[in-house]
Coordinates of C-alpha atoms in Angstrom, one line a residue:
Chain A
X1 CA -10.4 -32.4 -23.1
X2 CA -8.6 -30.0 -21.2
X3 CA -6.2 -30.9 -19.3
X4 CA -5.9 -28.6 -15.6
X5 CA -2.4 -28.7 -13.8
X6 CA -4.0 -26.7 -11.1
X7 CA -5.7 -29.7 -9.9
X8 CA -3.4 -32.3 -11.5
X9 CA -0.4 -31.8 -11.3
X10 CA -0.4 -31.8 -7.4
X11 CA -2.8 -33.5 -6.8
X12 CA -0.2 -36.1 -8.4
X13 CA 2.4 -34.9 -6.4
X14 CA 0.6 -35.6 -3.2
X15 CA -1.1 -39.1 -4.3
X16 CA 3.3 -40.5 -5.0
X17 CA 4.5 -38.7 -1.5
X18 CA 1.3 -40.9 0.0
X19 CA 2.2 -44.3 -2.0
X20 CA 5.6 -43.3 -0.6
X21 CA 4.4 -43.3 2.8
X22 CA 2.7 -46.8 2.1
X23 CA 5.4 -49.5 0.7
X24 CA 8.6 -46.7 2.4
X25 CA 6.4 -48.5 5.7
X26 CA 5.2 -51.7 4.1
X27 CA 8.9 -52.4 2.6
X28 CA 11.0 -51.7 6.0
X29 CA 8.8 -53.2 8.6
X30 CA 8.1 -49.8 10.3
X31 CA 6.4 -51.5 13.1
X32 CA 2.9 -49.4 13.7
X33 CA 3.0 -48.0 16.9
X34 CA 5.8 -45.4 15.1
X35 CA 4.5 -45.2 12.1
X36 CA 1.2 -46.4 10.4
X37 CA 0.9 -47.3 7.2
X38 CA -1.6 -44.5 5.4
X39 CA -4.5 -47.1 5.0
X40 CA -3.9 -48.3 8.8
X41 CA -4.9 -44.4 8.8
X42 CA -7.9 -43.9 7.0
X43 CA -9.1 -47.5 8.5
X44 CA -9.1 -46.2 12.3
X45 CA -10.4 -42.5 11.1
X46 CA -13.1 -44.7 9.3
X47 CA -14.1 -47.3 12.4
X48 CA -13.4 -44.2 14.5
X49 CA -15.5 -41.8 12.7
X50 CA -18.0 -41.2 15.2
X51 CA -15.5 -40.1 18.8
X52 CA -13.4 -38.0 16.5
X53 CA -16.4 -36.3 15.5
X54 CA -17.4 -35.2 18.5
X55 CA -14.6 -34.1 20.1
X56 CA -13.9 -32.4 16.9
X57 CA -17.2 -31.0 17.4
X58 CA -15.6 -29.9 20.7
X59 CA -12.6 -28.6 19.5
X60 CA -14.6 -26.5 16.6
X61 CA -16.6 -24.7 19.7
X62 CA -13.5 -24.0 21.9
X63 CA -12.6 -22.2 18.0
X64 CA -15.5 -20.2 17.6
X65 CA -16.1 -18.8 20.8
X66 CA -12.5 -18.0 20.6
X67 CA -12.2 -16.6 17.6
X68 CA -15.3 -14.3 17.6
X69 CA -13.8 -13.0 21.4
X70 CA -11.0 -12.0 19.9
X71 CA -12.2 -11.2 16.0
X72 CA -14.8 -8.6 17.9
X73 CA -12.6 -7.1 21.2
X74 CA -9.5 -6.9 18.7
X75 CA -11.7 -4.7 16.3
X76 CA -11.9 -2.6 19.1
X77 CA -9.4 -2.3 20.6
X78 CA -7.8 -1.5 17.1
X79 CA -9.6 1.2 16.2
X80 CA -9.7 2.7 20.4
X81 CA -6.2 2.7 19.4
X82 CA -6.0 3.8 16.2
X83 CA -8.3 7.0 17.4
X84 CA -7.9 8.2 21.2
X85 CA -3.7 9.3 22.0
X86 CA -3.4 7.4 24.9
X87 CA -4.7 3.8 23.9
X88 CA -1.9 4.2 21.2
X89 CA 1.0 5.1 24.5
X90 CA -0.7 2.5 27.2
X91 CA -2.7 -0.3 26.0
X92 CA -0.7 -1.0 21.4
X93 CA 2.7 -1.4 23.7
X94 CA 1.4 -3.3 25.8
X95 CA -0.6 -5.9 23.6
X96 CA 3.2 -6.1 22.0
X97 CA 4.4 -7.1 24.7
X98 CA 2.4 -9.8 25.3
X99 CA 2.4 -11.2 22.2
X100 CA 6.2 -11.3 22.6
X101 CA 4.9 -14.4 25.6
X102 CA 5.0 -17.2 24.7
X103 CA 1.2 -18.5 25.0
X104 CA 2.2 -22.3 24.9
X105 CA 4.5 -21.7 28.7
X106 CA 0.8 -19.9 29.3
X107 CA -1.5 -22.4 28.4
X108 CA -0.9 -24.4 32.5
X109 CA -1.8 -21.1 34.2
X110 CA -4.3 -20.7 31.5
X111 CA -6.4 -23.3 32.6
X112 CA -5.6 -23.6 36.1
X113 CA -7.5 -20.1 36.1
X114 CA -10.6 -20.6 33.7
X115 CA -10.7 -24.7 34.5
X116 CA -10.3 -27.8 32.6
X117 CA -13.8 -26.8 30.8
X118 CA -14.6 -24.7 27.7
X119 CA -13.7 -21.5 29.2
X120 CA -10.0 -22.1 29.5
X121 CA -9.6 -23.4 25.6
X122 CA -12.0 -20.2 24.8
X123 CA -8.8 -18.0 26.2
X124 CA -6.2 -20.3 24.6
X125 CA -7.1 -19.6 21.0
X126 CA -8.2 -15.9 22.2
X127 CA -4.9 -15.7 22.8
X128 CA -3.5 -16.9 19.9
X129 CA -5.7 -15.2 17.0
X130 CA -5.7 -11.8 19.1
X131 CA -2.6 -10.3 17.7
X132 CA -2.8 -11.2 13.9
X133 CA -6.6 -9.5 13.9
X134 CA -5.5 -6.3 15.8
X135 CA -2.1 -5.7 13.6
X136 CA -4.1 -6.1 10.1
X137 CA -7.4 -4.1 11.4
X138 CA -4.9 -1.1 12.8
X139 CA -3.4 -1.4 9.4
X140 CA -6.0 -1.1 7.5
X141 CA -7.6 1.7 9.6
X142 CA -3.8 3.9 8.8
X143 CA -3.9 2.9 4.9
X144 CA -7.5 4.8 4.5
X145 CA -5.9 7.5 1.9
X146 CA -5.2 10.8 3.1
X147 CA -7.3 12.0 0.0
X148 CA -10.1 10.5 1.1
X149 CA -9.8 11.7 4.5
X150 CA -9.7 15.2 2.7
X151 CA -12.8 14.3 0.6
X152 CA -14.7 14.0 3.1
X153 CA -13.6 16.2 4.5
X154 CA -14.5 18.8 2.0
X155 CA -18.0 17.3 1.8
X156 CA -18.4 18.1 6.1
X157 CA -19.0 13.9 7.0
X158 CA -19.0 14.3 10.5
X159 CA -16.0 11.9 12.0
X160 CA -19.1 9.3 13.2
X161 CA -19.9 9.2 9.2
X162 CA -16.6 8.9 8.3
X163 CA -15.4 5.9 10.3
X164 CA -18.5 4.8 9.0
X165 CA -18.6 5.2 5.2
X166 CA -14.7 5.6 4.8
X167 CA -12.5 4.3 7.9
X168 CA -14.4 0.9 7.8
X169 CA -15.0 -0.2 4.6
X170 CA -11.1 0.7 4.2
X171 CA -9.8 -1.6 7.3
X172 CA -12.6 -4.1 6.2
X173 CA -10.2 -5.8 4.0
X174 CA -6.7 -6.0 6.2
X175 CA -9.4 -6.9 8.3
X176 CA -10.1 -10.2 6.8
X177 CA -6.8 -10.8 6.1
X178 CA -5.8 -10.8 9.6
X179 CA -9.1 -13.2 10.4
X180 CA -7.4 -15.3 7.7
X181 CA -4.2 -16.0 9.9
X182 CA -6.1 -15.7 12.5
X183 CA -8.3 -19.0 12.3
X184 CA -5.6 -22.1 12.3
X185 CA -3.5 -20.5 14.9
X186 CA -7.5 -20.2 16.4
X187 CA -7.2 -23.5 16.3
X188 CA -3.5 -24.5 17.2
X189 CA -3.6 -22.2 20.8
X190 CA -7.5 -24.2 21.9
X191 CA -5.3 -28.0 20.5
X192 CA -2.7 -26.6 23.6
X193 CA -5.7 -25.8 25.8
X194 CA -6.4 -29.7 25.6
X195 CA -2.9 -31.1 25.7
X196 CA -2.3 -29.2 29.1
X197 CA -5.6 -30.5 30.3
X198 CA -8.9 -31.3 29.7
X199 CA -11.2 -34.2 29.7
X200 CA -12.0 -33.7 26.1
X201 CA -11.6 -33.1 22.3
X202 CA -8.7 -33.5 19.0
X203 CA -6.0 -32.1 21.2
X204 CA -6.4 -33.9 24.4
X205 CA -7.2 -37.4 21.8
X206 CA -4.0 -37.5 20.1
X207 CA -2.3 -37.2 23.6
X208 CA -4.1 -40.0 24.8
X209 CA -3.9 -41.6 21.5
X210 CA -0.8 -41.4 21.6
X211 CA 0.3 -42.2 25.1
X212 CA -1.7 -45.8 25.3
X213 CA -0.1 -46.4 21.9
X214 CA -3.1 -46.2 19.5
X215 CA -0.9 -44.1 17.8
X216 CA -2.6 -44.6 14.0
X217 CA -6.1 -43.0 16.4
X218 CA -3.2 -40.2 17.0
X219 CA -2.2 -39.2 12.8
X220 CA -6.2 -39.3 12.3
X221 CA -7.4 -37.2 14.6
X222 CA -4.6 -34.8 13.3
X223 CA -6.0 -35.7 10.3
X224 CA -9.3 -34.0 11.8
X225 CA -7.3 -31.6 13.3
X226 CA -5.9 -30.1 9.8
X227 CA -9.4 -31.0 8.2
X228 CA -11.3 -28.2 10.9
X229 CA -9.0 -26.0 9.9
X230 CA -8.9 -25.9 6.4
X231 CA -12.5 -25.4 6.2
X232 CA -12.6 -22.7 9.6
X233 CA -10.1 -20.7 6.8
X234 CA -11.7 -21.4 3.8
X235 CA -14.8 -20.5 5.1
X236 CA -13.4 -17.0 6.8
X237 CA -12.0 -17.2 2.6
X238 CA -15.4 -17.4 1.4
X239 CA -16.7 -14.7 3.7
X240 CA -13.9 -12.5 2.7
X241 CA -14.4 -12.3 -1.7
X242 CA -17.9 -10.1 -0.3
X243 CA -15.2 -7.7 0.7
X244 CA -13.7 -7.6 -2.7
X245 CA -12.7 -3.5 -3.2
X246 CA -9.3 -2.3 -2.2
X247 CA -9.1 1.6 -1.4
X248 CA -7.9 3.3 -4.9
Chain B
X1 CA -18.5 46.3 -10.0
X2 CA -20.3 46.3 -6.9
X3 CA -19.4 44.3 -3.7
X4 CA -22.1 42.5 -3.6
X5 CA -21.3 40.8 -6.3
X6 CA -17.7 39.7 -5.3
X7 CA -18.2 36.0 -4.1
X8 CA -14.6 34.6 -2.9
X9 CA -12.0 38.1 -2.0
X10 CA -8.9 37.0 -1.3
X11 CA -6.3 39.9 -0.2
X12 CA -2.7 39.6 0.8
X13 CA -3.0 35.7 1.7
X14 CA 0.5 33.9 2.6
X15 CA 1.5 30.7 2.9
X16 CA 4.6 28.1 4.5
X17 CA 4.2 24.9 4.9
X18 CA 6.3 23.6 7.8
X19 CA 6.7 27.1 9.8
X20 CA 9.0 30.1 9.4
X21 CA 11.9 28.0 7.6
X22 CA 9.3 25.4 5.4
X23 CA 8.3 26.1 1.6
X24 CA 6.8 29.5 0.8
X25 CA 4.3 28.3 -1.4
X26 CA 2.1 31.4 -1.6
X27 CA 2.8 35.2 -1.4
X28 CA 0.7 37.5 -1.6
X29 CA -1.9 36.3 -2.9
X30 CA -5.1 38.8 -3.9
X31 CA -8.1 38.5 -6.2
X32 CA -12.3 39.0 -6.1
X33 CA -13.7 36.6 -8.0
X34 CA -17.4 37.8 -8.8
X35 CA -21.0 36.2 -8.8
X36 CA -21.2 33.4 -11.7
X37 CA -18.0 34.5 -13.3
X38 CA -15.6 31.2 -15.0
X39 CA -12.1 32.5 -13.7
X40 CA -9.4 29.5 -14.2
X41 CA -6.2 29.8 -12.2
X42 CA -3.0 28.6 -14.4
X43 CA 0.6 28.3 -12.8
X44 CA 3.7 26.1 -13.7
X45 CA 3.6 22.7 -11.6
X46 CA 4.2 22.6 -8.1
X47 CA 3.5 27.1 -8.0
X48 CA 0.8 25.8 -5.1
X49 CA -2.2 26.4 -7.5
X50 CA -4.0 23.5 -5.5
X51 CA -3.2 25.1 -2.7
X52 CA -4.7 28.2 -3.3
X53 CA -7.8 26.8 -4.0
X54 CA -7.3 24.6 -0.6
X55 CA -7.5 27.5 1.0
X56 CA -10.2 29.1 -0.2
X57 CA -12.4 25.7 0.1
X58 CA -11.8 25.9 4.1
X59 CA -8.9 22.4 4.0
X60 CA -5.8 23.8 4.9
X61 CA -6.0 27.0 7.3
X62 CA -3.3 30.2 6.0
X63 CA -1.1 32.4 8.1
X64 CA -0.9 36.0 6.8
X65 CA -4.2 37.9 4.6
X66 CA -7.7 37.4 5.0
X67 CA -9.7 34.9 2.5
X68 CA -14.2 35.8 3.0
X69 CA -16.9 33.3 0.5
X70 CA -19.6 35.3 0.2
X71 CA -18.8 38.5 2.9
X72 CA -17.9 35.5 5.4
X73 CA -14.2 34.5 6.4
X74 CA -13.1 31.0 5.5
X75 CA -13.1 28.6 8.5
X76 CA -13.2 25.1 6.8
X77 CA -15.4 24.0 5.1
X78 CA -18.2 25.1 3.9
X79 CA -21.9 24.3 2.7
X80 CA -21.3 27.1 0.0
X81 CA -18.8 25.4 -1.9
X82 CA -17.9 22.3 -3.6
X83 CA -14.7 20.1 -4.2
X84 CA -13.9 18.7 -7.1
X85 CA -10.2 17.3 -6.7
X86 CA -7.2 15.8 -9.6
X87 CA -8.5 12.8 -7.8
X88 CA -12.1 11.7 -8.8
X89 CA -11.9 10.0 -5.5
X90 CA -14.8 8.0 -5.9
X91 CA -15.6 4.9 -3.5
X92 CA -14.8 1.7 -4.9
X93 CA -17.9 -0.3 -2.9
X94 CA -20.4 2.6 -3.8
X95 CA -22.3 2.5 -6.7
X96 CA -22.8 5.1 -8.9
X97 CA -25.6 6.5 -6.8
X98 CA -23.7 5.8 -3.9
X99 CA -20.8 8.0 -4.7
X100 CA -23.7 11.3 -5.6
X101 CA -25.4 10.6 -3.1
X102 CA -22.6 10.0 -0.7
X103 CA -21.5 14.3 0.5
X104 CA -25.7 15.2 0.9
X105 CA -26.8 11.7 3.5
X106 CA -26.5 13.6 6.7
X107 CA -28.9 16.4 5.4
X108 CA -31.8 14.3 5.5
X109 CA -33.9 14.7 2.4
X110 CA -36.2 12.0 1.8
X111 CA -35.9 9.1 0.3
X112 CA -38.1 9.4 -2.2
X113 CA -36.6 12.8 -3.0
X114 CA -33.6 11.8 -2.5
X115 CA -34.1 9.1 -5.2
X116 CA -35.6 11.6 -8.1
X117 CA -31.8 14.2 -7.3
X118 CA -29.8 11.4 -7.7
X119 CA -31.7 10.3 -10.9
X120 CA -31.2 13.2 -12.1
X121 CA -27.9 13.9 -11.9
X122 CA -27.0 11.0 -13.5
X123 CA -28.6 12.1 -16.7
X124 CA -27.3 15.0 -16.7
X125 CA -23.9 14.0 -16.5
X126 CA -24.8 11.8 -19.5
X127 CA -24.4 8.3 -16.8
X128 CA -27.9 6.8 -17.5
X129 CA -27.7 3.1 -17.6
X130 CA -24.4 2.8 -15.7
X131 CA -27.1 4.6 -12.0
X132 CA -25.1 0.6 -10.5
X133 CA -22.4 0.6 -12.1
X134 CA -18.9 0.7 -9.4
X135 CA -16.0 2.5 -10.0
X136 CA -13.3 0.1 -11.3
X137 CA -16.3 -0.5 -13.9
X138 CA -16.6 3.0 -15.3
X139 CA -14.2 4.9 -18.2
X140 CA -11.6 7.6 -16.2
X141 CA -13.8 10.2 -18.3
X142 CA -17.1 9.0 -16.9
X143 CA -15.6 8.7 -13.1
X144 CA -14.4 12.5 -13.4
X145 CA -18.3 12.4 -13.5
X146 CA -19.3 11.6 -10.5
X147 CA -17.1 13.5 -9.1
X148 CA -18.6 16.7 -10.5
X149 CA -21.9 15.5 -9.6
X150 CA -21.3 14.4 -6.8
X151 CA -19.7 18.2 -6.2
X152 CA -23.2 19.1 -7.6
X153 CA -25.4 17.6 -5.5
X154 CA -24.7 19.6 -3.0
X155 CA -26.2 22.6 -4.6
X156 CA -22.4 25.0 -3.6
X157 CA -22.8 28.4 -4.8
X158 CA -19.5 27.9 -5.0
X159 CA -17.5 25.6 -7.1
X160 CA -13.7 24.9 -6.9
X161 CA -12.0 22.7 -9.5
X162 CA -8.5 21.5 -9.0
X163 CA -7.1 19.9 -12.4
X164 CA -10.2 17.5 -12.2
X165 CA -9.4 16.3 -15.8
X166 CA -5.6 16.2 -16.2
X167 CA -5.1 12.3 -15.9
X168 CA -7.6 12.0 -19.2
X169 CA -6.4 11.7 -22.5
X170 CA -6.4 14.8 -24.3
X171 CA -10.5 13.8 -26.1
X172 CA -11.9 13.2 -23.3
X173 CA -11.2 16.1 -21.9
X174 CA -12.1 17.7 -24.7
X175 CA -15.4 16.4 -24.5
X176 CA -15.8 17.0 -20.9
X177 CA -14.8 20.8 -21.4
X178 CA -17.2 21.1 -23.5
X179 CA -19.9 19.5 -21.2
X180 CA -17.7 21.3 -18.2
X181 CA -19.1 24.7 -19.9
X182 CA -22.7 23.5 -20.8
X183 CA -23.3 22.5 -16.4
X184 CA -22.1 25.6 -15.6
X185 CA -24.2 27.0 -18.3
X186 CA -27.0 25.6 -17.0
X187 CA -26.3 25.3 -13.0
X188 CA -24.3 29.7 -12.7
X189 CA -21.9 28.2 -10.3
X190 CA -19.2 30.8 -9.7
X191 CA -16.6 28.2 -10.7
X192 CA -13.1 28.6 -10.3
X193 CA -10.4 25.5 -11.9
X194 CA -7.3 25.2 -10.9
X195 CA -4.9 24.8 -14.8
X196 CA -2.3 24.1 -16.2
X197 CA -3.5 24.5 -20.1
X198 CA -3.4 27.3 -21.6
X199 CA -5.7 27.1 -24.4
X200 CA -8.3 25.0 -21.4
X201 CA -7.9 28.0 -19.7
X202 CA -9.2 30.2 -23.2
X203 CA -11.6 27.9 -24.0
X204 CA -13.3 27.0 -20.6
X205 CA -13.3 30.8 -18.3
X206 CA -14.1 34.1 -18.5
X207 CA -10.5 35.3 -17.2
X208 CA -8.0 34.1 -16.2
X209 CA -5.5 34.3 -13.3
X210 CA -1.4 33.5 -14.1
X211 CA 0.6 32.9 -11.6
X212 CA 4.3 32.6 -10.9
X213 CA 6.6 29.7 -9.8
X214 CA 7.1 29.3 -6.8
X215 CA 6.6 30.7 -3.9
X216 CA 3.1 31.4 -5.9
X217 CA 2.1 34.8 -6.6
X218 CA -0.8 35.9 -9.4
X219 CA 1.6 38.7 -12.0
X220 CA -1.5 39.4 -14.3
X221 CA -4.9 38.6 -15.0
X222 CA -5.6 38.5 -18.6
X223 CA -10.2 38.6 -19.1
X224 CA -11.1 36.4 -22.8
X225 CA -13.3 38.4 -24.7
X226 CA -14.7 35.1 -26.1
X227 CA -18.7 34.8 -27.2
X228 CA -19.9 32.1 -25.6
X229 CA -21.2 29.2 -26.2
X230 CA -17.8 28.1 -27.5
X231 CA -17.4 25.6 -29.7
X232 CA -13.4 23.2 -29.5
X233 CA -14.2 23.0 -33.4
X234 CA -14.6 26.3 -33.6
X235 CA -12.8 28.4 -31.5
X236 CA -9.4 27.1 -32.1
X237 CA -10.3 29.4 -35.4
X238 CA -10.7 32.9 -33.7
X239 CA -8.2 35.0 -34.1
X240 CA -8.7 36.1 -30.5
X241 CA -8.6 32.3 -29.4
X242 CA -4.9 32.2 -30.9
X243 CA -3.8 36.0 -29.8
X244 CA -5.0 35.0 -25.5
X245 CA -2.6 32.3 -26.3
X246 CA 0.7 34.0 -27.1
X247 CA -0.2 36.1 -24.8
X248 CA -0.2 33.3 -21.6
X249 CA 2.2 30.9 -23.7
X250 CA 4.6 34.5 -23.1
X251 CA 3.1 34.9 -19.4
X252 CA 4.2 31.6 -18.7
X253 CA 7.7 31.7 -20.4
X254 CA 7.1 29.4 -23.0
X255 CA 6.9 30.4 -26.3

């Protein structure tokens, strides 16, 4: 049997790291509220599986709503910036400016404005995910080769059809790239929102568990957030395979 | 020839890119191209022959002179003109059929009829079996055929071709030239073909317009009186073929 180094190498590497963690905690007798052993974390995760799943669903909902709004709004805004000169001169610098504000610092006021529930987290996820989608989609729209635009002119294609048959499909791969960056950011946005003001969600669980010295549970929640982020990323990756082309 | 047979007429056309101080691309181009004629425009690289084609095709404006196609002044792209560019310019996400269809989708042809037209075109281009293939699955020569077919689908009266086989190997190029002649004879179009290959110009055309280096001017017009149909295997042995090549080579300063 042929050994696939692409699978074996990272597997062995992570196994060694895990064992190192496990035995360091034992060896140096680190107290559990500071750093629980890996087996403790796994045990805790299994024990609180229902709670974790429930909280994960809350966070997932916030992330998905925030991401979808960011994707839809991001595409509309980038199309506006690309096609409407006045939007390029006004909205574009506005977005660049807003992007430079540390969004974490906005979280408290967002909670004040939108309340403790779902909306404020959706807004946070949206804010984190929006920018990469706009920038990448804009790049995709501008990257349509001039010779293809000229070709469409020669075929007397209307502006509307040139958009749908040329510019939109050319920009799609870039849009998908933007989504790959935006999805994990949406998770971060939602968790930050939950940190600042929430009664639910994995971010809230991380905070309360840390506060009550349930460090193993905190790590469990962290594990679940990471898993959630990875699953969402790979879903985009899979969807992105439908967009296999790059404009030639 | 009588005036109604004139398909394309250029009269004193000049073009400068980038304003007054810019690059002078074309200088005082005047010529007439007649109905169903195959004319080659021959010139060195960068002499403005592509620019001339784009002006006729209505893709770029010109500051001086007049350009008329089928009696109408050129004001933007026209349904009477099909253009085949240097690159095949196929959409990678569309199949052969989809790319052939691209230029006629706005003309409201009934679906069934359009399907038949595409099928007929596929057969004429010799692409049967590749209808559902994407451009990256085709050879360079096949892509050029699709590009030509896409222009022909719009059934234009004039075909403008900008070194359509320039990037291909010599063998494929010869074969496509033969096919081009076959299509031209079957479809009875007026063809203007830009090329920098002397043998290609002689092999294909009724008339060759020779252009100078930039700024491009038409320095000579050579009528090619070789019998048709022309065969790439036997034509090079015809003495006149060699004479035309020498004559054009001298005009272009390569002999």
